[in-house]
Coordinates of C-alpha atoms and ligand atoms in Angstrom, one line a residue:
M1 CA 38.2 125.9 72.3
A2 CA 38.7 122.8 69.6
D3 CA 41.6 119.6 70.5
I4 CA 45.0 120.7 70.3
I5 CA 46.5 117.4 72.3
K6 CA 47.8 115.2 70.1
L7 CA 50.2 112.0 70.9
L8 CA 53.5 112.2 69.5
P9 CA 54.6 109.8 66.5
D10 CA 56.6 107.0 66.8
H11 CA 59.0 108.0 65.3
V12 CA 59.4 111.9 67.0
A13 CA 59.0 109.6 70.6
N14 CA 62.0 108.4 70.1
Q15 CA 64.2 111.1 69.0
I16 CA 62.7 112.6 72.0
A17 CA 63.9 109.2 74.2
A18 CA 67.5 108.8 72.1
G19 CA 68.0 112.0 73.5
E20 CA 68.8 110.8 76.8
V21 CA 70.0 107.4 75.5
V22 CA 72.5 107.9 73.1
Q23 CA 74.7 112.0 74.4
R24 CA 78.1 110.5 72.2
P25 CA 78.5 107.6 70.0
A26 CA 80.1 106.4 73.4
S27 CA 76.3 105.3 74.8
V28 CA 76.0 103.6 71.7
V29 CA 78.2 101.5 72.2
K30 CA 78.7 101.1 75.6
E31 CA 74.0 99.9 74.7
L32 CA 75.4 97.4 72.3
L33 CA 78.0 95.9 74.4
E34 CA 75.3 95.9 76.7
N35 CA 73.4 94.2 74.2
A36 CA 76.3 91.1 73.6
I37 CA 76.6 90.5 78.1
D38 CA 73.0 89.7 78.3
A39 CA 72.8 87.9 75.2
D40 CA 75.4 85.0 76.7
S41 CA 78.8 85.5 74.5
T42 CA 81.9 85.2 74.5
T43 CA 82.9 86.9 72.6
I44 CA 83.1 90.5 71.3
K45 CA 84.0 91.7 69.0
L46 CA 84.1 96.3 68.6
S47 CA 84.9 98.2 65.0
I48 CA 84.6 101.9 64.5
K49 CA 84.8 104.3 62.4
D50 CA 85.9 108.0 62.6
G51 CA 85.5 108.7 67.0
G52 CA 82.3 106.4 66.4
K53 CA 80.7 108.1 64.0
S54 CA 80.0 106.9 60.5
L55 CA 80.3 103.8 62.2
I56 CA 80.3 101.5 65.5
Q57 CA 79.2 97.4 64.9
V58 CA 79.1 95.8 67.3
I59 CA 79.5 91.3 66.9
D60 CA 79.2 89.0 69.5
D61 CA 78.7 85.1 69.0
G62 CA 75.5 85.5 71.7
I63 CA 71.9 83.3 71.5
G64 CA 71.6 86.1 69.3
M65 CA 67.0 86.9 68.1
S66 CA 64.4 84.7 66.2
E67 CA 62.5 85.9 63.1
T68 CA 59.8 88.2 65.1
D69 CA 62.6 88.8 67.6
A70 CA 65.0 90.9 66.0
R71 CA 61.9 92.6 63.9
L72 CA 60.5 93.9 67.4
S73 CA 63.5 94.5 69.5
F74 CA 63.8 98.6 67.4
E75 CA 60.1 98.1 69.4
R76 CA 60.5 100.9 71.9
H77 CA 60.1 99.9 75.5
A78 CA 60.4 95.7 73.9
T79 CA 62.7 94.1 75.5
S80 CA 63.5 90.1 76.9
K81 CA 65.3 91.2 80.1
I82 CA 61.4 92.1 82.2
Q83 CA 57.9 91.0 82.2
K84 CA 56.5 92.6 85.2
A85 CA 57.2 95.3 87.0
E86 CA 58.9 92.8 90.0
D87 CA 61.7 91.1 87.8
L88 CA 62.9 95.1 88.3
F89 CA 63.7 94.3 91.4
K90 CA 66.2 90.7 91.1
L91 CA 67.0 91.6 88.3
N92 CA 70.5 90.3 87.2
T93 CA 70.8 91.9 83.5
K94 CA 72.5 94.9 82.0
G95 CA 69.5 96.2 80.0
F96 CA 66.0 96.7 81.0
R97 CA 63.8 99.5 79.6
G98 CA 64.4 98.1 76.0
E99 CA 65.0 101.4 74.5
A100 CA 68.1 101.8 72.7
L101 CA 67.9 99.7 70.0
A102 CA 64.5 102.0 69.4
S103 CA 66.7 105.4 69.9
I104 CA 69.5 104.0 68.3
A105 CA 67.3 103.6 65.0
A106 CA 65.7 106.8 65.4
I107 CA 68.9 108.4 64.8
A108 CA 71.4 106.7 62.7
H109 CA 71.5 104.0 59.7
V110 CA 71.3 100.7 61.5
E111 CA 72.4 96.9 60.1
M112 CA 71.7 94.0 62.8
Q113 CA 72.2 90.2 60.9
T114 CA 71.2 87.7 64.1
K115 CA 70.6 84.3 64.0
P116 CA 69.7 82.4 67.3
E117 CA 72.2 78.2 67.5
N118 CA 68.9 76.2 66.1
R119 CA 67.8 78.2 63.2
D120 CA 69.7 77.3 59.5
I121 CA 68.6 81.2 58.8
G122 CA 68.9 85.1 60.3
S123 CA 67.8 87.8 59.8
H124 CA 68.9 90.7 58.1
I125 CA 67.1 94.3 58.8
K126 CA 67.9 97.3 58.0
I127 CA 66.9 100.2 59.4
E128 CA 67.3 104.2 59.1
G129 CA 65.6 107.5 61.4
S130 CA 62.8 104.4 62.0
K131 CA 61.8 104.3 59.1
I132 CA 62.3 99.9 58.3
I133 CA 64.6 99.7 54.5
F134 CA 64.1 95.9 54.0
Q135 CA 64.7 93.2 55.9
E136 CA 65.6 89.4 54.7
V137 CA 66.5 86.1 55.3
I138 CA 70.2 85.5 56.0
V139 CA 73.1 83.2 55.8
T140 CA 75.3 84.1 58.8
A141 CA 76.1 82.9 62.2
K142 CA 75.1 82.1 65.9
G143 CA 75.0 86.0 66.7
T144 CA 74.5 89.3 65.9
S145 CA 75.7 91.9 64.6
I146 CA 74.7 94.9 64.7
A147 CA 76.8 98.4 62.8
V148 CA 75.2 101.9 63.7
K149 CA 76.9 103.8 60.7
N150 CA 76.2 107.9 60.1
L151 CA 75.5 109.0 63.9
F152 CA 73.0 112.0 64.1
F153 CA 72.6 112.0 60.6
N154 CA 68.9 113.6 60.9
I155 CA 69.8 115.3 63.4
P156 CA 71.6 117.8 62.2
A157 CA 72.3 120.1 65.7
R158 CA 73.7 117.6 68.1
R159 CA 75.8 115.9 65.1
N160 CA 77.7 119.4 64.8
F161 CA 78.0 119.1 68.9
L162 CA 80.2 116.2 68.6
K163 CA 84.2 115.9 69.7
S164 CA 86.8 115.6 67.4
N165 CA 86.7 112.2 66.5
H166 CA 89.8 112.1 69.4
V167 CA 87.8 113.3 71.8
E168 CA 84.8 110.9 71.0
L169 CA 87.1 108.2 70.7
R170 CA 88.7 109.1 73.9
H171 CA 84.9 109.0 75.4
I172 CA 84.6 105.7 73.5
I173 CA 87.5 104.2 75.7
D174 CA 85.9 104.6 78.5
E175 CA 83.3 103.1 78.2
F176 CA 85.2 99.8 76.8
H177 CA 87.2 100.6 79.8
R178 CA 83.5 99.7 82.0
V179 CA 82.8 97.1 80.2
V180 CA 85.7 94.9 79.9
L181 CA 86.7 94.8 83.8
A182 CA 83.3 94.4 84.7
H183 CA 83.3 90.8 82.2
P184 CA 86.7 89.4 82.1
A185 CA 85.6 86.2 81.5
I186 CA 84.6 87.5 78.1
S187 CA 86.9 87.9 75.7
F188 CA 86.7 91.7 73.6
H189 CA 88.6 92.8 70.8
F190 CA 88.6 96.4 70.0
Y191 CA 90.0 98.1 65.9
N192 CA 89.5 101.7 65.6
N193 CA 90.1 103.0 62.1
G194 CA 91.3 99.1 61.3
S195 CA 94.1 99.0 63.5
E196 CA 93.3 96.6 66.7
L197 CA 93.1 99.0 69.7
F198 CA 92.3 96.3 72.2
H199 CA 93.0 92.0 72.0
L200 CA 90.8 91.4 75.3
T201 CA 91.3 87.4 75.9
G202 CA 88.7 85.8 79.2
T203 CA 91.0 85.7 82.3
N204 CA 90.1 86.6 85.2
Y205 CA 90.3 90.4 87.3
R206 CA 93.8 91.1 88.3
Q207 CA 95.1 90.6 85.1
R208 CA 91.9 91.9 83.0
I209 CA 92.7 95.3 85.5
V210 CA 96.7 93.9 84.2
H211 CA 95.9 93.7 80.4
V212 CA 94.2 96.3 80.6
F213 CA 96.4 99.2 82.1
G214 CA 100.1 97.5 81.7
A215 CA 101.8 95.6 83.1
K216 CA 103.1 97.5 85.8
T217 CA 100.1 97.7 86.9
N218 CA 100.0 94.7 88.3
Q219 CA 102.3 95.3 91.0
K220 CA 100.2 98.7 92.4
L221 CA 97.8 96.2 93.3
V222 CA 96.1 96.0 96.8
P223 CA 93.8 92.9 97.2
V224 CA 90.5 93.6 98.4
N225 CA 87.9 91.3 100.5
E226 CA 85.3 91.4 102.5
Q227 CA 81.3 89.7 102.7
T228 CA 79.1 91.5 105.0
P229 CA 75.3 89.7 105.4
L230 CA 74.7 93.3 103.1
V231 CA 77.5 93.5 100.8
K232 CA 80.6 91.2 99.4
I233 CA 83.0 93.5 98.4
S234 CA 86.1 92.2 96.6
G235 CA 88.6 94.0 93.7
F236 CA 91.3 96.5 94.6
I237 CA 92.9 99.5 95.3
T238 CA 96.3 101.1 93.9
K239 CA 98.9 101.0 97.1
P240 CA 99.0 104.9 98.2
E241 CA 102.2 105.3 96.7
F242 CA 101.5 105.6 93.0
A243 CA 98.1 107.2 93.8
K244 CA 98.0 110.4 90.7
K245 CA 97.8 113.9 90.7
S246 CA 94.4 113.8 88.3
R247 CA 93.8 111.3 87.1
G248 CA 93.5 108.3 89.5
E249 CA 91.5 105.4 88.1
Q250 CA 88.6 105.2 89.4
F251 CA 86.5 101.4 88.8
F252 CA 82.8 101.2 90.9
F253 CA 80.6 98.8 90.0
V254 CA 78.1 96.9 91.5
N255 CA 76.7 93.9 90.4
N256 CA 78.9 94.1 87.2
R257 CA 77.5 97.8 85.9
F258 CA 80.4 100.7 85.8
I259 CA 78.4 102.8 88.6
K260 CA 78.9 106.6 89.3
S261 CA 78.5 107.1 93.2
P262 CA 80.3 110.3 94.7
Y263 CA 78.5 109.2 98.2
L264 CA 81.4 106.3 98.3
H265 CA 83.9 107.8 96.1
H266 CA 83.7 109.6 99.2
A267 CA 84.8 107.0 102.0
I268 CA 86.9 104.7 99.4
V269 CA 88.9 108.5 99.6
S270 CA 89.0 108.9 102.7
A271 CA 90.5 105.5 103.5
F272 CA 93.4 107.4 102.7
E273 CA 93.7 109.6 104.2
G274 CA 96.3 110.7 105.5
L275 CA 98.0 108.2 103.3
I276 CA 98.3 110.1 100.3
R277 CA 98.7 113.5 99.6
P278 CA 94.8 115.8 99.7
D279 CA 95.9 117.3 96.4
A280 CA 96.7 113.7 94.6
Y281 CA 93.7 110.7 93.7
P282 CA 93.9 106.6 95.3
G283 CA 93.6 104.4 92.2
Y284 CA 90.4 101.3 92.8
F285 CA 88.4 99.0 91.2
L286 CA 86.3 98.0 93.5
Y287 CA 83.4 95.1 92.8
L288 CA 80.7 94.8 94.6
E289 CA 77.5 92.3 94.5
V290 CA 74.4 93.2 96.9
D291 CA 70.7 92.2 96.7
P292 CA 69.2 93.4 93.6
A293 CA 66.5 94.2 96.0
S294 CA 68.3 96.3 98.1
I295 CA 69.2 99.2 94.6
D296 CA 67.4 100.9 92.1
I297 CA 69.2 101.6 89.1
N298 CA 66.3 103.0 87.9
I299 CA 66.9 106.1 88.1
H300 CA 68.8 107.0 85.6
P301 CA 68.6 106.2 82.3
T302 CA 71.1 105.6 81.3
K303 CA 72.0 103.8 84.2
T304 CA 74.9 104.4 85.9
E305 CA 72.9 105.7 88.7
V306 CA 72.4 103.6 91.8
K307 CA 69.9 104.3 94.9
F308 CA 70.7 102.1 97.6
D309 CA 68.6 101.3 100.5
D310 CA 71.5 101.3 103.8
E311 CA 73.5 103.9 102.0
H312 CA 75.6 104.4 104.8
T313 CA 76.2 101.8 106.4
L314 CA 78.1 100.9 103.0
Y315 CA 79.7 103.8 102.9
A316 CA 81.4 102.9 106.6
I317 CA 81.8 98.4 105.9
I318 CA 83.3 100.7 102.3
R319 CA 85.4 102.9 104.4
S320 CA 86.9 99.8 106.8
T321 CA 87.2 96.7 104.8
I322 CA 89.9 99.2 102.3
K323 CA 91.8 100.7 104.8
H324 CA 91.9 97.3 106.7
S325 CA 93.5 96.6 103.4
L326 CA 95.9 98.6 103.2
G327 CA 96.7 98.1 107.1
Q328 CA 97.3 94.4 105.6
F329 CA 99.4 94.5 103.5
N330 CA 101.8 97.0 104.7
V331 CA 101.0 100.3 103.3
A332 CA 99.7 101.8 105.7
P333 CA 101.3 101.7 109.1
V334 CA 99.2 100.4 111.7
L335 CA 99.1 101.1 115.3
D336 CA 97.3 98.2 117.4
F337 CA 97.9 98.6 121.0
E338 CA 96.5 95.4 122.3
H339 CA 100.2 93.3 120.3
D340 CA 102.5 92.2 122.8
Q341 CA 105.9 94.2 120.4
N342 CA 107.8 90.7 122.2
L343 CA 106.2 88.3 120.5
E344 CA 106.8 90.9 117.4
T345 CA 110.9 90.6 117.3
P346 CA 112.2 89.0 114.5
Y347 CA 114.0 85.8 115.5
A348 CA 117.2 87.0 114.5
Y349 CA 116.9 89.4 116.3
R350 CA 115.7 88.2 119.9
D351 CA 118.5 88.1 122.5
K352 CA 121.0 89.9 120.6
D353 CA 122.4 93.7 122.7
A354 CA 120.3 97.5 121.5
V355 CA 121.9 98.6 118.7
V356 CA 123.1 103.2 119.9
P357 CA 121.6 104.6 116.2
N358 CA 124.1 106.6 115.2
V359 CA 123.2 110.3 115.0
S360 CA 125.4 112.9 113.1
V361 CA 124.9 116.5 113.8
D362 CA 126.2 119.7 112.2
R363 CA 128.4 121.2 114.8
G364 CA 129.4 123.8 113.6
F365 CA 125.8 125.0 112.6
N366 CA 124.7 128.1 113.9
P367 CA 120.9 129.6 113.0
F368 CA 122.0 132.8 112.9
I369 CA 124.2 132.8 109.8
Q370 CA 122.4 133.8 106.1
E371 CA 121.7 129.9 104.6
K372 CA 123.9 129.6 101.8
A373 CA 121.6 128.6 98.5
T374 CA 122.9 125.6 97.4
T375 CA 120.9 123.8 100.8
G376 CA 117.1 124.2 99.3
Y377 CA 118.0 122.8 96.3
G378 CA 116.5 119.3 97.7
S379 CA 117.2 117.1 94.1
N380 CA 119.4 116.7 91.5
F381 CA 117.3 119.5 89.2
R382 CA 117.1 121.5 91.3
K383 CA 121.1 122.0 91.4
E384 CA 121.1 121.8 88.1
A385 CA 118.6 124.1 88.1
Q386 CA 120.8 126.2 90.0
S387 CA 123.6 125.7 87.7
N388 CA 122.4 126.3 84.6
W389 CA 120.8 129.4 85.5
E390 CA 122.6 131.4 84.0
S391 CA 122.9 128.9 80.4
L392 CA 118.4 129.6 80.6
Y393 CA 118.5 132.8 81.0
T394 CA 121.6 133.5 78.1
G395 CA 119.6 130.8 75.7
L396 CA 116.6 133.1 76.3
R397 CA 118.9 136.4 75.7
S398 CA 119.8 134.5 72.5
N399 CA 116.3 133.9 71.6
L400 CA 115.3 137.2 71.9
N401 CA 118.0 139.1 69.5
K402 CA 117.4 136.1 67.1
D403 CA 113.9 137.3 67.2
E404 CA 114.4 141.2 67.3
G405 CA 115.4 141.3 62.9
S406 CA 112.6 139.2 61.2
S407 CA 110.0 139.5 64.0
S408 CA 108.2 142.4 64.8
E409 CA 107.5 141.6 68.7
R410 CA 110.3 143.7 69.4
Y411 CA 111.9 143.0 72.4
E412 CA 113.2 145.6 73.8
S413 CA 117.5 146.2 74.6
D414 CA 116.7 147.2 77.7
V415 CA 113.6 145.1 79.2
I416 CA 113.8 146.0 82.6
T417 CA 113.1 149.2 81.4
G418 CA 110.8 148.4 79.0
S419 CA 107.5 148.9 78.9
I420 CA 105.9 146.0 81.4
F421 CA 104.6 149.2 83.7
E422 CA 102.8 151.0 80.6
G423 CA 104.1 154.2 81.1
Q424 CA 103.5 154.1 84.8
T425 CA 106.9 155.4 86.6
N426 CA 107.2 152.8 88.6
D427 CA 110.2 150.7 86.8
I428 CA 113.1 148.8 88.2
E429 CA 116.0 151.0 89.0
S430 CA 119.2 151.1 88.0
G431 CA 121.2 149.5 89.8
A432 CA 118.4 148.3 91.7
T433 CA 119.2 145.5 94.3
T434 CA 117.1 141.7 95.0
F435 CA 116.0 139.5 98.2
Q436 CA 114.2 136.9 99.2
L437 CA 111.2 136.8 101.5
R438 CA 110.5 133.8 103.3
R439 CA 111.8 131.9 100.1
K440 CA 109.1 132.6 98.1
Y441 CA 109.8 136.0 96.8
I442 CA 111.6 137.6 94.9
V443 CA 111.6 141.7 96.3
T444 CA 113.1 144.2 94.2
T445 CA 112.0 148.6 94.2
I446 CA 111.5 150.5 91.3
K447 CA 111.1 154.7 90.2
S448 CA 108.2 154.7 92.2
G449 CA 107.9 152.0 95.3
M450 CA 108.8 147.9 95.3
V451 CA 108.0 145.2 93.7
V452 CA 107.6 140.9 95.3
I453 CA 107.6 138.6 93.3
D454 CA 106.1 135.2 93.4
Q455 CA 109.3 132.8 92.2
S456 CA 107.4 130.0 91.5
R457 CA 104.8 131.6 89.3
A458 CA 107.2 134.4 87.5
H459 CA 109.7 130.4 86.7
Q460 CA 106.2 129.1 84.7
R461 CA 106.0 132.6 83.2
V462 CA 109.7 132.3 81.8
L463 CA 109.8 128.5 81.7
Y464 CA 106.4 128.5 79.7
E465 CA 107.1 131.6 77.3
K466 CA 110.7 130.5 76.0
L467 CA 109.0 126.7 75.7
L468 CA 106.2 127.5 73.5
R469 CA 108.9 129.5 71.6
N470 CA 110.6 126.5 71.5
G471 CA 107.6 124.7 70.1
T472 CA 107.3 127.2 67.0
V473 CA 111.0 127.6 66.0
K474 CA 112.0 124.3 66.0
D475 CA 116.0 125.3 68.0
T476 CA 115.5 122.4 70.5
V477 CA 117.6 122.0 73.1
S478 CA 118.0 118.7 73.9
Q479 CA 120.0 116.2 77.2
Q480 CA 121.0 112.8 75.8
L481 CA 119.9 110.7 78.7
L482 CA 123.3 108.5 79.3
F483 CA 120.9 105.1 79.8
P484 CA 117.2 105.5 77.3
L485 CA 114.2 105.3 79.3
S486 CA 112.2 102.3 78.5
L487 CA 109.2 103.1 80.5
T488 CA 106.1 101.1 79.8
Y489 CA 102.6 102.3 79.3
S490 CA 98.9 101.1 78.4
K491 CA 97.7 100.6 75.1
S492 CA 95.5 103.7 75.3
D493 CA 98.1 106.2 77.0
M494 CA 100.6 105.1 74.1
K495 CA 98.1 106.3 71.8
L496 CA 98.0 109.7 73.6
L497 CA 102.0 109.4 73.4
N498 CA 101.0 108.9 69.9
E499 CA 98.7 112.0 69.5
I500 CA 101.3 114.8 70.9
K501 CA 104.9 112.7 70.3
E502 CA 104.9 115.8 67.5
S503 CA 105.2 118.4 70.5
L504 CA 107.1 116.2 72.1
V505 CA 110.2 116.3 70.0
T506 CA 109.9 119.7 69.3
M507 CA 110.0 120.4 73.2
G508 CA 113.3 118.6 73.1
F509 CA 112.3 114.9 74.1
V510 CA 113.8 112.1 71.6
F511 CA 112.4 108.4 71.5
G512 CA 113.6 105.6 70.7
A513 CA 111.4 102.5 69.9
I514 CA 108.0 103.0 70.3
L515 CA 105.7 99.9 70.5
D516 CA 102.7 98.8 72.2
E517 CA 102.6 99.9 76.0
M518 CA 106.4 101.0 75.9
V519 CA 108.1 103.9 74.2
Q520 CA 111.5 104.6 74.7
V521 CA 113.5 107.9 76.3
M522 CA 116.2 109.0 74.9
G523 CA 116.7 112.7 75.4
V524 CA 114.6 114.7 77.6
P525 CA 114.7 118.5 77.1
V526 CA 117.7 120.4 78.9
L527 CA 116.9 122.0 82.4
M528 CA 115.1 118.3 83.2
A529 CA 116.3 115.4 85.0
E530 CA 116.2 111.9 84.6
S531 CA 114.6 110.7 87.8
E532 CA 111.9 113.3 86.2
V533 CA 111.5 112.0 83.3
E534 CA 108.7 109.5 83.8
M535 CA 106.6 112.0 86.5
V536 CA 106.6 114.5 83.9
L537 CA 105.7 112.1 81.1
D538 CA 103.0 110.7 83.2
Q539 CA 101.5 114.2 84.3
L540 CA 102.0 114.6 80.7
L541 CA 99.3 112.5 79.7
S542 CA 96.9 113.4 82.7
D543 CA 96.8 117.2 82.4
Y544 CA 97.0 116.6 78.3
Q545 CA 94.3 114.5 78.3
M546 CA 92.1 116.5 80.9
E547 CA 92.6 119.4 78.8
I548 CA 91.0 117.6 75.4
E549 CA 88.3 116.8 77.3
G550 CA 88.0 120.6 78.6
D551 CA 89.7 121.3 74.4
S552 CA 91.0 123.7 74.7
F553 CA 94.1 125.5 73.5
S554 CA 97.0 123.6 71.2
Q555 CA 99.4 120.1 72.2
T556 CA 102.5 122.6 72.5
D557 CA 100.7 124.6 74.7
I558 CA 99.5 122.6 77.1
I559 CA 102.0 120.8 76.7
S560 CA 104.3 123.5 77.6
K561 CA 101.6 124.5 81.0
T562 CA 102.5 121.3 81.9
L563 CA 106.6 122.0 81.6
S564 CA 106.4 124.8 83.3
K565 CA 104.5 124.3 86.6
M566 CA 106.6 121.0 86.6
L567 CA 110.3 122.0 85.9
A568 CA 110.2 125.6 87.7
V569 CA 111.9 126.7 90.7
K570 CA 109.6 126.4 93.6
T571 CA 108.3 128.2 97.2
G572 CA 110.4 127.1 99.5
E573 CA 113.9 127.6 97.6
V574 CA 116.8 129.3 98.2
L575 CA 118.0 131.3 95.3
D576 CA 121.5 132.9 95.7
R577 CA 120.5 137.3 94.5
S578 CA 122.3 136.6 90.6
S579 CA 119.3 133.8 90.5
Q580 CA 117.4 136.3 91.5
M581 CA 118.0 139.3 88.7
S582 CA 118.1 136.5 86.1
L583 CA 115.1 136.1 87.0
V584 CA 114.3 139.6 87.5
N585 CA 115.1 140.3 84.1
D586 CA 113.9 136.9 82.5
L587 CA 110.8 137.8 83.4
F588 CA 110.1 140.9 82.3
A589 CA 110.9 139.9 79.1
C590 CA 108.4 138.3 79.0
K591 CA 105.6 139.3 77.0
E592 CA 103.1 138.9 79.8
S593 CA 104.6 138.9 82.9
R594 CA 101.9 139.8 84.8
V595 CA 99.8 136.6 85.5
S596 CA 101.0 133.3 85.5
P597 CA 100.4 130.7 82.4
F598 CA 98.0 129.4 84.6
N599 CA 96.1 132.5 85.0
K600 CA 97.1 133.3 88.2
P601 CA 99.6 136.9 89.2
I602 CA 103.2 137.0 89.0
F603 CA 103.6 140.1 91.3
I604 CA 102.4 143.4 93.2
T605 CA 103.7 146.3 93.9
I606 CA 103.5 148.0 97.1
T607 CA 104.2 152.4 96.2
E608 CA 106.8 154.5 98.0
N609 CA 102.4 156.4 98.4
D610 CA 101.7 152.7 99.8
I611 CA 104.3 152.7 101.9
D612 CA 104.4 156.4 103.2
K613 CA 100.2 156.3 103.9
K614 CA 101.2 153.5 107.2
F615 CA 103.0 156.0 108.1
I616 CA 100.0 158.4 108.6
Ligands
LIG1 P1 66.7 95.9 76.8 O1 68.6 96.2 76.0 O2 66.9 97.2 77.6 O3 65.8 94.9 76.4 P2 67.1 97.1 74.0 O4 66.6 98.2 73.5 O5 68.5 97.4 74.1 O6 66.6 96.9 75.0 O7 67.0 96.1 73.4 C1 66.0 95.3 72.9 C2 66.2 93.7 73.0 O8 66.8 93.4 72.3 C3 66.4 92.9 74.4 O9 65.4 92.5 75.1 C4 67.1 92.1 73.4 O10 65.8 90.5 73.4 C5 67.7 92.1 72.1 N1 68.9 92.2 71.7 C6 69.3 93.2 71.7 N2 70.3 92.6 71.4 C7 70.8 92.0 71.6 C8 71.6 91.3 71.0 N3 72.8 91.0 70.8 N4 72.4 89.9 71.0 C9 70.4 89.4 71.5 N5 69.1 89.4 71.6 C10 69.4 91.1 72.0
LIG2 MG1 70.0 96.4 76.5

């Protein structure tokens, strides 16, 4: 048999390597920023266009490259950062594989201008798909500028795989956050389609975090500091009360490199145990310094995973350090049995008589009397929701009536006996009664037996459809806030907010001034209490971000889902008879009454037959 094995040509090998290093525009951003940092730059400017698809440019004022180095830097395994294998164990640079530039040049149009400090003229190189188009001398400032255009121009499959510009931009911003948080002393400027997104001047860690995530972050941060022979830990955690529902700002750096480590992440989260709800995420910005010889960052081409020599000890140290910080800054209850409680008594209270606590008891309370419906409505909103229940119902009805004439989706006027049970004989009986079971279910009778309805899911469905309809028919009901609220957000959250602003307005939000990091809320959808505005908007932003990452659905759909989840009656709330009946009616007037907006079943039916069988 003839010899069949051939060495791949360099440009093919580079394209294959590029597949590992460059997944999307954000990967290019990361590599270029890291190179600029390794070059000892003090100011780095990043510009992108169209989510990085048409342009990514990084300009630095670092050490630059000689003519020969400029040419060599695009060769595979060409690096100035290590020379021998042992160097891998004392790395303090970001790069070392010498692959990034070669990979990027294999799959894009790249132009570089660079000049070291001690030369008069610099070099200008243009490469397209690994082919050098030209190299010439140029007059340029000290430092390096690399422009990457038309990413994946020669790999259409990869190019088509890219997400929309704003999703790619989100990934770039995430990558940018990771880099700038690790290097607060360096100034960064970030321009997106010509407008400035970030302007960060060199500062310390705390200020950098605050500049990136907005002024209100400052009060949320609790410092963390610990030094052991194995590791130095510094940074911040966010106070437990600021833990977020779905998106935490979670950053873990090892020797100033952003790292993903599910194991050590667990150490951090477990330190918060009991202080935050199990479904909430604490925020953290932790910086670990370890001996470079004790880690191996070489296990992944994008260098975001490391192997530690002594992971178990590290786990224990991190966990106890965070617990200590939480305790020290009085954010966690501390039980310290060795303390003499008397020493803790503040001076002003010494020798004063103890005051007998005033306990008020409802002497008329009788557990056997049925609870009044109002007792279950905790917040203002709940009370409001209850009193507005009828009006919500009416609103929905009038919408329905409006639809009837014009739309093909006719709603049966007698929705209760409508076709929702698909011709079965189990329609809700006229004059049916309802009752609430364990503050969770509404039970009502149907011709063939009974239905048990999950009250919260049912209300979610009703609100969801109403909100969707508002979003499309544009006759939103909005309530003016007595005092407009000023809410502060980070620049990237403001970007998200601007993206969904139009949809929020159709849902009933009214915005006043919208600045760089602040938004004024003048009005909100009816049924939303003022006290809930901030929480709901936070949740909307994080849900929206999660959704665009999974790039599904329309904005209105995402927003309607979040609002329905947040505003629906919850399990544990008492509903009076008429609210129960309205909910049942509204539910079965929905286009889809079987499943909640989150695809959970809303009700079950139990037929007379089922019941009969139990009695056999
Ligand atoms: P690595 O960073 O792993 O060494 P790269 O392909 O990213 O590999 O870069 C190759 C080489 O090009 C680097 O080792 C460095 O010497 C040089 N280089 C790249 N970018 C810059 C820059 N912005 N300033 C100075 N030198 C650079
Ligand atoms: Mg590099």
